[in-house]
Short mmCIF file of C-alpha atoms in Angstrom, two decimals:
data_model
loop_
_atom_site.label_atom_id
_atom_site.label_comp_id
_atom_site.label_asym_id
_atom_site.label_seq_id
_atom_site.Cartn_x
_atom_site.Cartn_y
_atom_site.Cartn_z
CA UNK A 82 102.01 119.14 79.12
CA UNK A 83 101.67 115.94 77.09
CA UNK A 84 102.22 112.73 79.27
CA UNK A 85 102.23 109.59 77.93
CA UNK A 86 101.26 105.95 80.11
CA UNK A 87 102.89 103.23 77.90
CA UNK A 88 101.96 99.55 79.04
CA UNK A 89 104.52 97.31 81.19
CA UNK A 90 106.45 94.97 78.89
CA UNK A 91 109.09 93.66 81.73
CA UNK A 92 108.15 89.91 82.35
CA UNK A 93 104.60 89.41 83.53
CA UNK A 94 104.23 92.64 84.77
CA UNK A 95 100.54 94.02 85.11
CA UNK A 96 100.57 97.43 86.91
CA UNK A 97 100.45 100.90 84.94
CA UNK A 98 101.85 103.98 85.45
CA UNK A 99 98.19 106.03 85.98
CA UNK A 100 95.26 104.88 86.58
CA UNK A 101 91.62 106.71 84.97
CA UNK A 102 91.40 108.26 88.00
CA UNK A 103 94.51 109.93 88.14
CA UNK A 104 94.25 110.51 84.41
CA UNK A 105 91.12 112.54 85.33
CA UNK A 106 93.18 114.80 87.89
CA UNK A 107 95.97 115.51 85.29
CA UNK A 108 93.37 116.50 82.57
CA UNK A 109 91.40 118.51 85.20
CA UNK A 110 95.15 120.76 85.30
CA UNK A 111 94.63 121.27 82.08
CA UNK A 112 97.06 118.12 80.29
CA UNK A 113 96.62 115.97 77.91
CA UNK A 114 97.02 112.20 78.25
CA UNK A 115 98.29 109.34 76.02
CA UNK A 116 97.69 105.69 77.29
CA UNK A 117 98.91 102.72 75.34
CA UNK A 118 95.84 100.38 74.22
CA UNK A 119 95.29 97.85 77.00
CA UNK A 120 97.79 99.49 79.24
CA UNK A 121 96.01 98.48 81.92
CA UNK A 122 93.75 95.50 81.23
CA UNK A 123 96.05 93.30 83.73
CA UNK A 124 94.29 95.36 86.02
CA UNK A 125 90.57 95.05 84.95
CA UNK A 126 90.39 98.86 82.90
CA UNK A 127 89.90 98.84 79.67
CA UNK A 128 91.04 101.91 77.13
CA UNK A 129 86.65 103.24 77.41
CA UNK A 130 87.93 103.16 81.29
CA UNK A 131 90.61 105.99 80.10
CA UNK A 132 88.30 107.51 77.39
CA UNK A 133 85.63 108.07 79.50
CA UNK A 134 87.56 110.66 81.59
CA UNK A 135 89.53 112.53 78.76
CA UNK A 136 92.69 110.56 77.48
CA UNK A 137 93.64 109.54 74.16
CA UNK A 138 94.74 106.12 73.20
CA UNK A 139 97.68 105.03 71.16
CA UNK A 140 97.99 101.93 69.55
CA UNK A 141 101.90 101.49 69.61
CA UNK A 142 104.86 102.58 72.29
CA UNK A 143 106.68 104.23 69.78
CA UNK A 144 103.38 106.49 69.19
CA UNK A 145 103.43 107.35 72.87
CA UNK A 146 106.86 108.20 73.49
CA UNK A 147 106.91 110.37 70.16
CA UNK A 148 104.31 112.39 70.86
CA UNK A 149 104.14 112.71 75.13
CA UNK A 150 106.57 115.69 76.77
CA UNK A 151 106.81 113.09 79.76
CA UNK A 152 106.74 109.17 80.45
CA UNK A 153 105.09 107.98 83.35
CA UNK A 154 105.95 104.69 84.37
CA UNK A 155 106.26 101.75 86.79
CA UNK A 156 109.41 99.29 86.22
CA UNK A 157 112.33 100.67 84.19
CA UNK A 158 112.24 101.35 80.42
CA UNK A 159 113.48 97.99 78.45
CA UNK A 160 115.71 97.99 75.78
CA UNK A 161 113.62 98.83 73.17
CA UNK A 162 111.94 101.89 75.20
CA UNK A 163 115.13 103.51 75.64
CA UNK A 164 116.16 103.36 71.90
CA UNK A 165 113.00 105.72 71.77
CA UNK A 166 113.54 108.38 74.63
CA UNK A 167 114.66 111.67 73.32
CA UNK A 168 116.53 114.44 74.40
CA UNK A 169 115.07 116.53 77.22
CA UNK A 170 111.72 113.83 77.72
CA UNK A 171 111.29 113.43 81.18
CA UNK A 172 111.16 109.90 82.47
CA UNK A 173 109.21 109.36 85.80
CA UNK A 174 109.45 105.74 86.99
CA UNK A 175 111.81 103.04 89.29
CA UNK A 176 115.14 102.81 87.70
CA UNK A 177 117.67 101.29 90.00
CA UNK A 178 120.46 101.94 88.22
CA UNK A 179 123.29 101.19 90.78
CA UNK A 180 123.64 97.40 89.38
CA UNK A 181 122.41 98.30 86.45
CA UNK A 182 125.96 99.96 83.71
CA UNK A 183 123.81 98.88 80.71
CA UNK A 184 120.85 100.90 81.42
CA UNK A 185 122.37 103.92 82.31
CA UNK A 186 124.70 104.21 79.67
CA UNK A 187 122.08 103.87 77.28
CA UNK A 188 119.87 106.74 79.27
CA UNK A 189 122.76 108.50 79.64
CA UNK A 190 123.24 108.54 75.62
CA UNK A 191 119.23 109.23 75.33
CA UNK A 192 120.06 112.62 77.25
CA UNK A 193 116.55 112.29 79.01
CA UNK A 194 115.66 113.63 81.87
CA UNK A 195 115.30 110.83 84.01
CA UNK A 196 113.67 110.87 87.87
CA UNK A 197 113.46 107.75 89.71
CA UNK A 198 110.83 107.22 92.42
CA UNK A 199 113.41 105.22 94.73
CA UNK A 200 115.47 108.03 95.04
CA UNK A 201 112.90 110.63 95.75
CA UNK A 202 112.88 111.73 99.62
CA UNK A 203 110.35 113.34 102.06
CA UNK A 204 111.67 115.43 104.98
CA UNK A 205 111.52 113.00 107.41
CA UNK A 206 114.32 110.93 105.21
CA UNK A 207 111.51 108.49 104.22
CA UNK A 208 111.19 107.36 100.45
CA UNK A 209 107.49 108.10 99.66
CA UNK A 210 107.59 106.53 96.15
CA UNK A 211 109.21 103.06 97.29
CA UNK A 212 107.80 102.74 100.43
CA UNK A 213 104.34 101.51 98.73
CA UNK A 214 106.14 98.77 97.24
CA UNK A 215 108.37 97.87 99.57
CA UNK A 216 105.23 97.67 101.79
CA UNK A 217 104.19 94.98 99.29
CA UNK A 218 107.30 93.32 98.81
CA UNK A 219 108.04 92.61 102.59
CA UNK A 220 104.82 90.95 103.24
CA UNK A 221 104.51 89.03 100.21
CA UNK A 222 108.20 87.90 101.02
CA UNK A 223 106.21 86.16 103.77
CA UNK A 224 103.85 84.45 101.07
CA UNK A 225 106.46 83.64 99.16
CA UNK A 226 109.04 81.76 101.64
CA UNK A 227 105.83 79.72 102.70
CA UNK A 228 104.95 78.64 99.30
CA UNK A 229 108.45 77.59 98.02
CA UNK A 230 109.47 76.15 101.52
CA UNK A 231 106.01 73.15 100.24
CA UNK A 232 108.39 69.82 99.45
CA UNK A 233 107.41 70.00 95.64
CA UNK A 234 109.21 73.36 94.84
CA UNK A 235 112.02 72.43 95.87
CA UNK A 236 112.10 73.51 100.31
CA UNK A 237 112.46 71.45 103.41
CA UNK A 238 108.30 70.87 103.48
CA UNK A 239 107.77 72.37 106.84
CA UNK A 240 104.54 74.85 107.47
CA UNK A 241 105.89 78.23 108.20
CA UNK A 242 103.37 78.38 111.26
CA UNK A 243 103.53 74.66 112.08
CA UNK A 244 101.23 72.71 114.58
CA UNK A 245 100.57 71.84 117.86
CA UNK A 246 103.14 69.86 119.00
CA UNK A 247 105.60 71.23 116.64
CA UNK A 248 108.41 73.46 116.11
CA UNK A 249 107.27 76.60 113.71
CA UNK A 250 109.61 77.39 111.06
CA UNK A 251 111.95 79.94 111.79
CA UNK A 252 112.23 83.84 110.02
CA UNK A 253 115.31 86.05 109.67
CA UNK A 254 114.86 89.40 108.35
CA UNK A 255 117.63 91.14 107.33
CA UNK A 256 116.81 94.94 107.65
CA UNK A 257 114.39 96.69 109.76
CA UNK A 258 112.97 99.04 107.30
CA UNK A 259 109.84 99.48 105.55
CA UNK A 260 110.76 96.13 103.76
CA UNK A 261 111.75 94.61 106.60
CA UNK A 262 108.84 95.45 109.29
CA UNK A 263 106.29 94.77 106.91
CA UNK A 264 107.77 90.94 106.76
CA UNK A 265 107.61 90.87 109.93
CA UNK A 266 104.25 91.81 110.23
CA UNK A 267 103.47 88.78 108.13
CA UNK A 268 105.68 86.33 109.71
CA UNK A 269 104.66 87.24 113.22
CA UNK A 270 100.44 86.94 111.99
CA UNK A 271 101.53 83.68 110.96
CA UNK A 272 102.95 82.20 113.94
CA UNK A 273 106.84 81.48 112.97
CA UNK A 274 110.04 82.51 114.91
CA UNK A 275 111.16 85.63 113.28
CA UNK A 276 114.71 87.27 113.87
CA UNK A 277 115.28 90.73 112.65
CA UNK A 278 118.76 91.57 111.68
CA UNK A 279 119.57 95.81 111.63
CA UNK A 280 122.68 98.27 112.73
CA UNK A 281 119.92 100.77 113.40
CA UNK A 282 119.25 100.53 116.96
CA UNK A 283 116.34 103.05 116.33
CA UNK A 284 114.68 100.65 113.96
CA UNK A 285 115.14 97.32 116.00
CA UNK A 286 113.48 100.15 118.49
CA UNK A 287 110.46 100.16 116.67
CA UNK A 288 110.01 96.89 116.12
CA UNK A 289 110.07 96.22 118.81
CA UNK A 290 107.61 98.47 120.68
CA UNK A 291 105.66 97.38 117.70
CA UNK A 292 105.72 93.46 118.10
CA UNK A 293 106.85 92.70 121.62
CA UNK A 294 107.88 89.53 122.85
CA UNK A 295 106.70 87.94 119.10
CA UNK A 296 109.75 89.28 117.51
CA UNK A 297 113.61 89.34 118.44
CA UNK A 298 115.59 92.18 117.58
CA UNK A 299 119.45 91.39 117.30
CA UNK A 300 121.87 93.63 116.21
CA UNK A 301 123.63 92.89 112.65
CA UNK A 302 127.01 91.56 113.34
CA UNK A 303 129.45 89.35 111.48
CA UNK A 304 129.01 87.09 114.44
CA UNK A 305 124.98 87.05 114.36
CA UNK A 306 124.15 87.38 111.11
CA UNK A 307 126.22 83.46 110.35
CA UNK A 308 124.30 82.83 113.36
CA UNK A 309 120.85 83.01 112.67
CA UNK A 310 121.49 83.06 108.82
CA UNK A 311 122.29 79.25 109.50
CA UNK A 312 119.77 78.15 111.94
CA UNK A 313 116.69 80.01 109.08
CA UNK A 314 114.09 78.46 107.00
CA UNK A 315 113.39 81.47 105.30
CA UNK A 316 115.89 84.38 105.12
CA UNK A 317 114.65 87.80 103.79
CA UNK A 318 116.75 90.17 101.86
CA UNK A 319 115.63 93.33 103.62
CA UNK A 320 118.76 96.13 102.81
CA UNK A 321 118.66 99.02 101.55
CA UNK A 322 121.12 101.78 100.47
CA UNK A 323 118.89 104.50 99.04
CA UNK A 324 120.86 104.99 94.89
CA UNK A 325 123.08 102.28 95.88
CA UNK A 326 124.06 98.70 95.36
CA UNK A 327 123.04 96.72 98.06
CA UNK A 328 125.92 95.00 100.15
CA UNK A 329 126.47 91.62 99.64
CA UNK A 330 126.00 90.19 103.74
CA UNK A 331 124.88 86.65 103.11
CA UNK A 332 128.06 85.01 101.52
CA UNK A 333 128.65 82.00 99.43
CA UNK A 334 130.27 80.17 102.51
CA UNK A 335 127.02 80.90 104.55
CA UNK A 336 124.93 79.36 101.73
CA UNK A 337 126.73 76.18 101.91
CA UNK A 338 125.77 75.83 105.65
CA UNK A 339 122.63 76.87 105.44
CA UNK A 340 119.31 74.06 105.66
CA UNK A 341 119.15 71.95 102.72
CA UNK A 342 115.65 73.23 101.54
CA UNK A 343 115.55 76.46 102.99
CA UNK A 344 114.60 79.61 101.57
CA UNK A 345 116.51 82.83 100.65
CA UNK A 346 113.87 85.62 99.64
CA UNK A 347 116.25 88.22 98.21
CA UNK A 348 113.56 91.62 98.16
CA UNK A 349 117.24 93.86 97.46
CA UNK A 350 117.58 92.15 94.30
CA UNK A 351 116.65 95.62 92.43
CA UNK A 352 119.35 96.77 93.65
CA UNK A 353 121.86 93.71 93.16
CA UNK A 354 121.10 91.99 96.08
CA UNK A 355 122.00 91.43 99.72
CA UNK A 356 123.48 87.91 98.92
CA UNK A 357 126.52 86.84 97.10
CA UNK A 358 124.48 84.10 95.79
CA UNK A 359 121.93 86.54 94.20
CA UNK A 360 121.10 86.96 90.61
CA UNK A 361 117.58 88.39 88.36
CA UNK A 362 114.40 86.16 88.06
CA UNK A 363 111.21 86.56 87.16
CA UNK A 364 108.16 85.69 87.61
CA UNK A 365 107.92 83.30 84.87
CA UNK A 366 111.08 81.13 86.30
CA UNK A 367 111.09 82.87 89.99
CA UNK A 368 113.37 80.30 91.56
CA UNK A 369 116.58 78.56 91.22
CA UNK A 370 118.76 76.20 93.75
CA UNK A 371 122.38 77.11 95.21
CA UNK A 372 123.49 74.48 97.42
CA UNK A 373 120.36 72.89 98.19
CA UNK A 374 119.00 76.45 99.55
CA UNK A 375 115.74 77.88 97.34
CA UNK A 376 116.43 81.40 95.65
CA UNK A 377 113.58 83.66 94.79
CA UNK A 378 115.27 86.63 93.21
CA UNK A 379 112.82 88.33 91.28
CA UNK A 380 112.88 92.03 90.34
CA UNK A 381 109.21 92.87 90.20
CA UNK A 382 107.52 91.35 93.13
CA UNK A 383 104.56 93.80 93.38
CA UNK A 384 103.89 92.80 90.15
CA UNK A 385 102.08 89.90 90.99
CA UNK A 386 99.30 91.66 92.91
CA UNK A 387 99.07 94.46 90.19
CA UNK A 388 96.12 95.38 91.30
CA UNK A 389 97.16 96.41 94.87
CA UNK A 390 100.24 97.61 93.48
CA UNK A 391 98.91 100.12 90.91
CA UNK A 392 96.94 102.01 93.08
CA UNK A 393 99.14 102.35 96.10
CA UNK A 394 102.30 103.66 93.85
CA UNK A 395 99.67 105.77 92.27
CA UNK A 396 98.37 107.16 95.43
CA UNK A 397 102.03 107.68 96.01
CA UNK A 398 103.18 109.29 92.84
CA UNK A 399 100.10 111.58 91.60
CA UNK A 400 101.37 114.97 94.02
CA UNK A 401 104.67 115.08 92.33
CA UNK A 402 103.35 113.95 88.45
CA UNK A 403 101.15 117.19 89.17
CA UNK A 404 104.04 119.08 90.09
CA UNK A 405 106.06 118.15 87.17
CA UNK A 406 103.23 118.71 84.59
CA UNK A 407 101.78 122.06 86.23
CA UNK A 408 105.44 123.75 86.61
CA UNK A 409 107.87 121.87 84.50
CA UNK A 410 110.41 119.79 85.70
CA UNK A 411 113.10 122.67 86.12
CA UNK A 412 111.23 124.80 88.19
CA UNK A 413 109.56 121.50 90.07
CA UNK A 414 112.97 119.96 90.55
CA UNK A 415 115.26 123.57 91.79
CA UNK A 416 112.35 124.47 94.29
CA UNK A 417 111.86 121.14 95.47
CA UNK A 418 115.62 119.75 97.13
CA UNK A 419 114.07 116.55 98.39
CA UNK A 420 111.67 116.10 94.98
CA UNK A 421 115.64 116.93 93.22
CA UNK A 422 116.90 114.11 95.11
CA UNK A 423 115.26 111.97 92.28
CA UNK A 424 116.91 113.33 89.69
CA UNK A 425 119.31 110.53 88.35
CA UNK A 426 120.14 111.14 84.87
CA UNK A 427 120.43 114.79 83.39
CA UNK A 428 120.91 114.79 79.62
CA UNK A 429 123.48 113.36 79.89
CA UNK A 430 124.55 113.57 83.23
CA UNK A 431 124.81 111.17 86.02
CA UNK A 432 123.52 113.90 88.46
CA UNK A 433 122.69 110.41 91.39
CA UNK A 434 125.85 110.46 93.62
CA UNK A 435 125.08 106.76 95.07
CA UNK A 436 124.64 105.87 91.11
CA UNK A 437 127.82 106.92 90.07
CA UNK A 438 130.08 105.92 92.99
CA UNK A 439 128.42 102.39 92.06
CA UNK A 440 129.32 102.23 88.62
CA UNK A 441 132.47 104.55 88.38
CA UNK A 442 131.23 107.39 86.62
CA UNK A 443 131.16 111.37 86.76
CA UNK A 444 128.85 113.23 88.60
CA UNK A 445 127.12 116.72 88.60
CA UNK A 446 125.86 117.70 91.04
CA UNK A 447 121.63 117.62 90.09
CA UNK A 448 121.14 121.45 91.39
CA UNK A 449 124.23 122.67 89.49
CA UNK A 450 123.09 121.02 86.16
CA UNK A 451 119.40 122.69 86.43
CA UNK A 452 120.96 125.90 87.08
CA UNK A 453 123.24 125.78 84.60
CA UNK A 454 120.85 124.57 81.60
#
């Protein structure tokens, strides 16, 4: 199989799709591999880096999604990239399509064949491909809150761990998944209050056992959530509906009453966001202000520590680009029901049942439109 690594063009994003050394294992199958020129010097390898174990360069995008049987990337394909994608190219990459009509419309017109790593399960109802970077985005949520709650960008100017003689900020976590405990993690290291918000008794569970006494579990109601919402400093967006859109919990009313100068650190933005508040940013212009209360909404978080990043999605995502090269992605996909899970968008299909409930569209069912090919 041809597979093709074009370079990231969403807003200062530096990770790649494969790295040389995973480049090496496809070409040791027996592939061949297309990297865009400079794919990956946000990560310190240049193209001799790729050369040097077997792949070709390309000079343009357009050359690489022409000539590659598969895409391999990291964020979703922009506007321009899907003008290119051709019937019956697979697409392997993060999509997040529930808040997202535009882009699947248009990769529903491109009749691709298009697998997204969020939606990809394991058998113990884990998400191997976004747990990586959802390990990165919960504890640089933690980063994050304590840089924008400084006085100059635009927070109350309290230290998230404070100092002897006074109060530490205060944490709420919204979600007790991967997101969610890894925030914790951070918040906990550093010394603040943290409050984790979750239905899932099993998760506040584990948590628990994990942090002890450090950490107080409270089960998400109406009633708590205003609750601790309102006392916060920093509030992390932590939700997730695998597919879905996430729910909107944190409401316009609560922003009014929250801390003039707090900090909401919304990490379910991808997929629309866990507050009503809630819209894109980047990294470029990560912030703006609702009601006095600091909003850092932006859709590529790992992407600031590309480095890390790369190689823990690739360390993620190599088994199943293997699969999908060495048996193609029908056979991959219909002997795989957990790898099939990914399977968003068949040539035309909406064949993600979270993704079309979301945006009001058909679905097929992703086994029935393999077999039926």
């Amino acid at each position: 199989m041809k597979v093709g690594v074009p370079k990231e063009i969403k807003n200062n994003e530096f990770r790649v799709g494969m790295t040389p050394g995973n480049v090496r294992e496809l070409i040791n199958h027996g592939h061949q591999v297309l990297v865009e020129t400079e794919a990956a010097a946000g990560i310190g390898f240049s193209d001799d880096d790729y050369l040097q174990v077997g792949a070709q360069i390309a000079n343009t995008p357009a050359e690489i999604f022409e000539k590659s049987d598969m895409i391999v990337k990291v964020k979703e394909p922009q506007p321009n990239e899907r003008a290119i994608l051709r019937e019956g190219q697979i697409l392997f990459t993060y999509l997040h399509l529930a808040p997202d009509r535009e882009q699947t419309q248009e990769l529903i017109k491109s009749k691709a064949v298009c697998i997204a790593y969020e939606t990809v399960k394991d058998r113990h109802g884990g998400l191997p491909l976004l747990a990586p970077m959802s390990e990165v985005a919960g504890r640089m949520s933690m980063q994050v809150g304590a840089h924008f709650l400084q006085k100059m960008y635009g927070g109350r100017g309290v230290l998230l761990a404070g100092v002897t003689g006074v109060e530490t900020a205060k944490v709420v976590v919204i979600g007790g998944g991967t997101v969610g405990r890894n925030a914790v993690q951070v918040a906990v290291g550093l010394g603040a209050e943290t409050v984790v918000l979750d239905r899932n008794l099993d998760a506040l569970r584990t948590i628990e056992m994990q942090f002890g006494n450090s950490v107080k579990t409270i089960y998400s109601t109406a009633e708590s959530l205003e609750k601790h919402v309102l006392e916060a400093d920093v509030v992390v967006g932590a939700v997730l509906v695998p597919g879905a859109s996430a729910p909107k919990l944190v409401t316009v009313e609560h922003i009014k009453k929250m801390k003039n100068g707090s900090v909401i650190v919304d990490v379910a933005i991808d997929q629309g966001g866990c507050m009503e508040t809630s819209r894109p940013t980047s990294h470029e212009n990560p912030t703006y202000i609702v009601d006095g209360v600091v909003h850092y909404c932006v859709t590529n978080m790992p992407g600031a520590v590309p480095t890390t990043s790369t190689f823990a999605l690739n360390n993620a995502t190599l088994p199943y680009i293997l699969d999908l090269a060495n048996k193609g992605y029908k056979q991959a996909l219909l002997k795989d029901d957990l790898f099939r899970e990914g399977l968003n968008i068949y040539k035309g299909h909406v064949t993600c049942r979270s993704v079309a409930e979301a945006l009001g569209l058909d679905y097929l069912d992703a086994k029935t439109a393999l077999q039926n090919e």
